[in-house]
Amino acid sequence: MSRRISRNSLVGVLLAALLAVLGSACSGSGRSVSQDCAKDGPTCRTSGSSASPSPDPSATVGEATSSPTASPSPTVKPAPAKTPAPTKKPPATAGTGGVSGAPVARTNCASPGDCGFPDADTTGPRITLKPKKTGYWAVRTDGLVIRGWDITGTLDIYANNVTVIDTKITSDSWWGVNLRPGYSGLKVLHSTITAVPGKGPDNGGVDYAVSNMGVSSVEVGWCDVSVFGDALSMGQGNLHDNYVHDIVPFINLGGEWQHTNTVISGGGNTGHLIIRHNTLLNPTSLKQGASGSIGLFADTGVVRNVTVDDNWIAGGAYALYGGDTGATGIRVTDNIFSTEYHPGSGGYGVVAHWNAGGAGNVWSNNRMSDGRLVKPEPSS
């Protein structure tokens, strides 16, 4: 009798030890998940990650901490070991750098986010921010990384390879971030860029959230942009996965309603402008200066080499100005033109000044938000 009791006790000890090992493998601790965890196990988990991954230069450089009144130098220190919170809505397309996969069924949606396009849940900073009153800041340090700040001020970039990431900028100047001629490599990622209506220098208005005054490409990705009259202004760049909304109209110093656009290019560009997988909303009324959601204008030269792909577009006088008669290399593909502000997406229609006969110009599979195919009007 005693041998049977002893053997049962030994079996119980071994069973308890086995359960303890399995429990540690599938525990809710912060360690890496075990290969043996069941896929549907309620307590197994992996480390969190952003739904829209992008290169994070702050992982090796650290955040900028120098004074904005002089040429700042970055403090080299390890980045905070903080895991970004996952976004509430996963994006409908995969990949980084704004390269979208095959479009999913995206019509008849209640909102852009419901169709897999960027919104407030999938853009902006992914970490906790620290307040920083910089005022006007002339950035003159190559390779500077600005990360984790809630900035009250404006960034004027006189340097190469500057990165603004996981940051908020509230400006009362002409722009939020501006790249000067002769410099390159600017990236503005996972940030919020907004302004204070009535406080800007243009008779109280503010003009550009991100401005590219040079001939190099600027990347703007996963950003929440609002208020500025011409929000993203550049001839060449990579604009992807951004949420541009709530443009605020104003009467400029000339006494006229400022024309408003979520993206504007004045022509004469030497590089490639990519506008891919953004939500671009221009709610400005026709009486208050609405121009376009995307305005490709030949103001300073011929418009060339522009890709407009897989965007949710709404508002403006016309939702898209297509570059006019001399435009070449303009590809407009797989976009949704929403009727949320006007039955024709823009107040006067979907598209104007499209050069159908221009070399390399392509118009393909662009639809209204109810699924109807869009046929462009010819340029006048």
Coordinates of C-alpha atoms in Angstrom, one line a residue:
M1 CA 0.0 0.0 0.0
S2 CA 2.8 2.4 0.9
R3 CA 4.6 1.7 -2.5
R4 CA 1.4 2.6 -4.4
I5 CA 1.0 5.9 -2.5
S6 CA 4.7 6.8 -3.1
R7 CA 4.4 6.1 -6.9
N8 CA 1.2 8.2 -7.2
S9 CA 3.0 11.0 -5.3
L10 CA 6.0 10.8 -7.8
V11 CA 3.6 11.0 -10.8
G12 CA 1.9 14.0 -9.3
V13 CA 5.2 15.8 -8.8
L14 CA 6.2 15.1 -12.4
L15 CA 2.8 16.3 -13.7
A16 CA 3.0 19.5 -11.7
A17 CA 6.5 20.2 -13.0
L18 CA 5.4 19.6 -16.6
L19 CA 2.5 22.0 -16.2
A20 CA 4.8 24.6 -14.7
V21 CA 7.1 24.4 -17.7
L22 CA 4.2 24.7 -20.2
G23 CA 2.7 27.5 -18.2
S24 CA 5.9 29.6 -18.3
A25 CA 6.1 29.1 -22.1
C26 CA 2.6 30.5 -22.5
S27 CA 2.5 33.0 -19.7
G28 CA 1.5 36.6 -20.1
S29 CA 5.0 37.9 -19.2
G30 CA 6.9 40.3 -21.4
R31 CA 9.3 37.6 -22.7
S32 CA 9.3 36.4 -26.3
V33 CA 6.5 34.0 -27.0
S34 CA 7.4 30.3 -27.1
Q35 CA 7.4 28.3 -30.4
D36 CA 5.1 25.8 -28.6
C37 CA 2.4 28.3 -27.7
A38 CA -0.9 27.4 -29.3
K39 CA -1.9 29.9 -32.0
D40 CA -5.2 30.5 -30.2
G41 CA -3.8 30.5 -26.7
P42 CA -5.4 33.4 -24.8
T43 CA -2.3 34.2 -22.8
C44 CA 0.4 33.9 -25.6
R45 CA 1.5 37.2 -27.1
T46 CA 4.2 38.7 -29.2
S47 CA 5.8 42.1 -28.8
G48 CA 3.7 45.1 -30.0
S49 CA 4.6 46.8 -33.3
S50 CA 3.2 49.6 -35.4
A51 CA 0.6 48.6 -38.0
S52 CA 2.5 50.7 -40.5
P53 CA 6.2 49.9 -40.0
S54 CA 8.9 52.4 -41.1
P55 CA 12.6 52.8 -40.6
D56 CA 13.2 54.4 -37.1
P57 CA 16.5 56.3 -37.2
S58 CA 16.1 57.2 -33.6
A59 CA 17.0 53.6 -32.7
T60 CA 20.6 54.6 -33.0
V61 CA 20.7 58.4 -32.9
G62 CA 18.4 59.3 -30.1
E63 CA 16.2 62.4 -29.8
A64 CA 17.4 65.9 -30.4
T65 CA 17.9 67.9 -27.2
S66 CA 19.9 70.9 -28.1
S67 CA 18.8 74.5 -28.0
P68 CA 16.9 75.8 -31.0
T69 CA 18.5 79.2 -30.8
A70 CA 21.8 78.0 -32.1
S71 CA 22.9 75.3 -34.6
P72 CA 21.7 72.3 -32.6
S73 CA 23.7 69.1 -32.1
P74 CA 22.0 65.8 -31.4
T75 CA 22.7 64.0 -28.1
V76 CA 23.7 60.5 -28.9
K77 CA 22.0 58.1 -26.6
P78 CA 19.9 55.0 -26.8
A79 CA 16.3 55.5 -27.9
P80 CA 13.7 54.9 -25.2
A81 CA 12.8 51.2 -25.0
K82 CA 9.2 51.9 -25.6
T83 CA 7.1 49.7 -27.8
P84 CA 4.7 51.7 -30.0
A85 CA 1.1 51.0 -29.4
P86 CA -0.6 49.2 -32.3
T87 CA -3.0 51.3 -34.3
K88 CA -6.7 50.8 -33.8
K89 CA -7.3 50.0 -37.4
P90 CA -4.8 48.0 -39.5
P91 CA -4.1 49.5 -42.9
A92 CA -5.6 47.8 -45.9
T93 CA -2.4 47.6 -47.8
A94 CA 0.9 46.2 -46.9
G95 CA 4.5 47.3 -47.2
T96 CA 6.6 50.4 -46.3
G97 CA 7.4 53.6 -48.0
G98 CA 3.8 53.9 -49.2
V99 CA 4.0 51.0 -51.7
S100 CA 0.5 49.6 -51.7
G101 CA -0.6 46.2 -52.4
A102 CA -3.7 45.2 -54.5
P103 CA -6.7 47.4 -53.6
V104 CA -9.4 45.8 -51.6
A105 CA -13.1 46.4 -52.0
R106 CA -13.2 50.1 -50.9
T107 CA -16.4 51.6 -52.0
N108 CA -19.6 52.4 -50.2
C109 CA -17.7 53.0 -46.9
A110 CA -18.9 55.2 -44.1
S111 CA -15.5 56.8 -43.8
P112 CA -12.0 56.6 -45.3
G113 CA -10.8 54.5 -42.4
D114 CA -13.5 51.9 -43.0
C115 CA -12.1 51.5 -46.5
G116 CA -8.6 51.0 -45.2
F117 CA -7.3 54.5 -45.9
P118 CA -5.4 56.6 -43.3
D119 CA -7.2 58.3 -40.5
A120 CA -6.6 59.6 -37.0
D121 CA -6.1 56.1 -35.8
T122 CA -3.3 55.2 -38.2
T123 CA -1.3 58.4 -38.3
G124 CA 0.6 60.7 -36.0
P125 CA 3.1 60.0 -33.1
R126 CA 3.3 56.5 -31.6
I127 CA 4.9 57.5 -28.3
T128 CA 4.4 59.9 -25.5
L129 CA 5.6 63.4 -26.3
K130 CA 7.4 66.1 -24.2
P131 CA 6.4 69.7 -24.6
K132 CA 9.0 71.9 -26.3
K133 CA 8.6 75.6 -27.1
T134 CA 11.1 76.2 -29.9
G135 CA 9.6 79.2 -31.7
Y136 CA 11.3 79.7 -35.1
W137 CA 14.1 77.0 -35.3
A138 CA 16.7 77.1 -38.1
V139 CA 18.0 73.6 -38.1
R140 CA 21.6 73.5 -39.3
T141 CA 22.9 70.1 -38.2
D142 CA 23.2 67.3 -40.8
G143 CA 21.6 64.0 -39.7
L144 CA 19.6 65.5 -36.8
V145 CA 16.8 63.4 -35.6
I146 CA 13.9 65.2 -33.8
R147 CA 11.8 62.7 -32.0
G148 CA 9.4 62.6 -29.1
W149 CA 8.7 66.4 -28.9
D150 CA 5.4 68.3 -28.8
I151 CA 6.8 71.4 -30.5
T152 CA 5.2 74.8 -30.4
G153 CA 7.1 76.5 -33.3
T154 CA 8.3 75.9 -36.8
L155 CA 11.3 74.1 -38.3
D156 CA 13.3 75.7 -41.1
I157 CA 15.7 73.1 -42.4
Y158 CA 19.2 74.3 -43.6
A159 CA 20.8 70.8 -43.3
N160 CA 20.9 67.4 -45.0
N161 CA 19.3 64.1 -43.9
V162 CA 17.2 65.6 -41.1
T163 CA 14.4 63.3 -39.7
V164 CA 11.3 64.5 -37.8
I165 CA 9.6 61.4 -36.4
D166 CA 7.0 60.7 -33.7
T167 CA 6.6 64.4 -33.1
K168 CA 3.9 67.0 -33.0
I169 CA 4.3 70.5 -34.4
T170 CA 1.9 73.3 -33.8
S171 CA 2.9 76.3 -35.9
D172 CA 1.8 80.0 -36.1
S173 CA 4.3 80.7 -39.0
W174 CA 4.2 80.2 -42.7
W175 CA 4.9 76.5 -42.4
G176 CA 5.4 73.6 -40.0
V177 CA 8.5 72.1 -41.7
N178 CA 10.3 73.8 -44.6
L179 CA 13.3 72.4 -46.6
R180 CA 15.6 75.2 -48.0
P181 CA 17.1 75.0 -51.5
G182 CA 20.4 73.2 -51.7
Y183 CA 19.6 70.6 -49.0
S184 CA 18.2 67.1 -49.2
G185 CA 17.2 64.0 -47.3
L186 CA 14.4 65.4 -45.2
K187 CA 11.9 62.9 -43.8
V188 CA 8.8 63.7 -41.8
L189 CA 7.3 60.5 -40.4
H190 CA 4.6 59.4 -37.9
S191 CA 4.0 63.0 -36.8
T192 CA 1.2 65.5 -36.4
I193 CA 1.5 68.9 -38.1
T194 CA -1.1 71.5 -37.3
A195 CA -1.4 75.3 -36.8
V196 CA -3.3 77.9 -34.9
P197 CA -5.9 79.6 -37.1
G198 CA -5.8 83.4 -36.9
K199 CA -2.2 83.5 -35.5
G200 CA -0.3 83.0 -38.8
P201 CA 1.7 85.7 -40.6
D202 CA -0.4 85.7 -43.7
N203 CA -3.1 87.9 -42.3
G204 CA -3.7 85.4 -39.6
G205 CA -3.5 82.4 -42.0
V206 CA -0.9 79.7 -42.2
D207 CA 0.1 78.2 -45.6
Y208 CA 2.3 75.1 -45.7
A209 CA 2.5 72.1 -43.3
V210 CA 5.5 70.7 -45.2
S211 CA 7.2 72.8 -47.8
N212 CA 10.0 71.7 -50.2
M213 CA 11.7 74.8 -51.7
G214 CA 14.5 72.7 -53.3
V215 CA 14.9 70.1 -56.0
S216 CA 15.5 67.0 -53.9
S217 CA 12.8 64.6 -52.7
V218 CA 11.1 64.9 -49.3
E219 CA 9.4 61.9 -47.7
V220 CA 6.2 62.6 -45.7
G221 CA 4.6 59.4 -44.3
W222 CA 2.0 58.4 -41.7
C223 CA 1.4 62.0 -40.7
D224 CA -1.8 63.7 -39.4
V225 CA -1.9 67.1 -41.1
S226 CA -4.5 69.8 -40.6
V227 CA -5.4 73.5 -40.8
F228 CA -2.7 74.7 -43.3
G229 CA -4.1 76.2 -46.5
D230 CA -1.7 74.4 -48.9
A231 CA -0.9 71.5 -46.7
L232 CA 1.8 69.5 -48.6
S233 CA 3.6 71.7 -51.1
M234 CA 6.4 70.3 -53.3
G235 CA 7.4 69.4 -56.8
Q236 CA 9.2 66.2 -55.9
G237 CA 8.7 63.9 -53.0
N238 CA 7.1 60.7 -51.6
L239 CA 3.8 61.5 -49.8
H240 CA 2.3 58.3 -48.5
D241 CA -0.1 57.0 -45.8
N242 CA -1.0 60.5 -44.6
Y243 CA -4.3 61.9 -43.3
V244 CA -4.8 65.5 -44.5
H245 CA -8.0 67.1 -43.2
D246 CA -9.8 70.1 -41.8
I247 CA -8.1 72.7 -44.0
V248 CA -9.0 76.2 -42.6
P249 CA -9.7 78.9 -45.1
F250 CA -8.5 82.5 -44.6
I251 CA -8.2 85.8 -46.3
N252 CA -4.6 86.4 -47.2
L253 CA -2.5 89.6 -47.1
G254 CA -3.7 90.4 -50.6
G255 CA -7.3 90.6 -49.3
E256 CA -8.4 87.5 -51.1
W257 CA -9.5 84.1 -50.0
Q258 CA -6.4 81.9 -50.0
H259 CA -6.7 79.1 -52.5
T260 CA -6.6 75.8 -50.6
N261 CA -5.2 72.4 -51.5
T262 CA -4.2 69.3 -49.5
V263 CA -1.3 68.7 -52.0
I264 CA 0.0 71.3 -54.3
S265 CA 2.7 71.3 -57.0
G266 CA 3.5 74.4 -59.1
G267 CA 5.2 72.6 -62.0
G268 CA 8.8 72.9 -63.2
N269 CA 9.8 69.9 -61.1
T270 CA 12.9 68.0 -61.9
G271 CA 12.2 64.8 -59.9
H272 CA 9.3 62.5 -59.3
L273 CA 6.3 63.3 -57.1
I274 CA 4.6 60.3 -55.6
I275 CA 1.2 60.7 -53.9
R276 CA 0.2 57.2 -52.7
H277 CA -2.3 55.8 -50.2
N278 CA -3.3 59.0 -48.5
T279 CA -6.6 60.4 -47.3
L280 CA -6.8 63.9 -48.8
L281 CA -9.8 66.0 -47.6
N282 CA -10.4 69.6 -48.6
P283 CA -13.7 70.7 -47.0
T284 CA -13.2 74.4 -48.0
S285 CA -16.3 75.9 -49.7
L286 CA -16.2 77.3 -53.2
K287 CA -16.9 80.8 -51.8
Q288 CA -13.9 80.6 -49.4
G289 CA -11.1 79.8 -51.9
A290 CA -11.3 76.0 -52.5
S291 CA -8.9 75.0 -55.2
G292 CA -8.2 71.2 -55.3
S293 CA -7.6 68.3 -53.1
I294 CA -4.6 67.6 -55.4
G295 CA -3.5 70.6 -57.4
L296 CA -1.0 69.9 -60.1
F297 CA -0.6 73.4 -61.6
A298 CA 1.8 74.7 -64.3
D299 CA 2.4 77.9 -62.4
T300 CA 6.2 77.9 -62.6
G301 CA 6.8 75.3 -65.4
V302 CA 5.6 72.1 -67.0
V303 CA 4.1 69.5 -64.7
R304 CA 5.8 66.1 -65.2
N305 CA 6.5 62.8 -63.5
V306 CA 3.7 62.6 -60.9
T307 CA 2.1 59.4 -59.6
V308 CA -1.3 59.6 -57.9
D309 CA -2.2 56.1 -56.8
D310 CA -4.6 54.5 -54.3
N311 CA -5.7 57.7 -52.5
W312 CA -9.1 58.7 -50.9
I313 CA -9.7 62.2 -52.4
A314 CA -12.6 64.6 -51.6
G315 CA -13.3 68.3 -51.9
G316 CA -11.9 71.4 -53.7
A317 CA -13.3 73.2 -56.7
Y318 CA -12.1 70.1 -58.6
A319 CA -10.9 67.2 -56.6
L320 CA -7.9 66.9 -58.9
Y321 CA -6.2 69.4 -61.2
G322 CA -4.2 67.2 -63.7
G323 CA -1.4 69.4 -64.9
D324 CA -2.8 71.1 -68.0
T325 CA -1.9 70.7 -71.7
G326 CA 1.9 70.3 -71.4
A327 CA 1.8 67.7 -68.6
T328 CA 3.7 64.4 -69.2
G329 CA 4.3 61.3 -67.2
I330 CA 1.2 61.8 -65.0
R331 CA -0.2 58.5 -63.7
V332 CA -3.5 58.5 -61.9
T333 CA -4.5 55.0 -60.9
D334 CA -6.8 53.2 -58.4
N335 CA -8.0 56.3 -56.5
I336 CA -11.4 56.7 -54.8
F337 CA -13.1 60.1 -55.3
S338 CA -15.4 60.6 -52.4
T339 CA -18.7 62.5 -52.5
E340 CA -18.7 63.4 -48.8
Y341 CA -18.5 67.2 -49.6
H342 CA -19.9 67.5 -53.1
P343 CA -21.8 65.1 -55.4
G344 CA -19.0 65.3 -57.9
S345 CA -16.2 65.0 -55.3
G346 CA -15.1 68.5 -56.1
G347 CA -17.6 71.4 -56.2
Y348 CA -17.4 71.5 -60.0
G349 CA -16.4 67.9 -60.6
V350 CA -13.7 65.2 -60.2
V351 CA -10.9 66.4 -62.5
A352 CA -9.9 69.3 -64.6
H353 CA -7.0 70.1 -67.0
W354 CA -6.2 66.4 -67.7
N355 CA -3.9 66.1 -70.7
A356 CA -5.1 62.8 -72.2
G357 CA -2.6 62.9 -75.1
G358 CA 0.5 63.7 -73.0
A359 CA 3.4 61.3 -73.2
G360 CA 3.3 58.7 -70.4
N361 CA 0.0 60.0 -69.0
V362 CA -2.2 57.2 -67.6
W363 CA -5.7 57.3 -66.2
S364 CA -6.9 53.9 -64.9
N365 CA -9.5 52.4 -62.5
N366 CA -10.4 55.6 -60.7
R367 CA -13.8 55.4 -59.1
M368 CA -16.3 57.4 -57.2
S369 CA -17.0 56.3 -53.6
D370 CA -20.1 54.5 -54.8
G371 CA -18.1 52.4 -57.3
R372 CA -18.7 54.3 -60.5
L373 CA -15.8 54.6 -62.9
V374 CA -14.5 58.2 -63.4
K375 CA -13.9 59.6 -66.9
P376 CA -11.6 62.7 -66.9
E377 CA -12.5 65.9 -68.6
P378 CA -10.0 67.0 -71.3
S379 CA -7.7 69.9 -70.7
S380 CA -9.0 73.2 -71.9

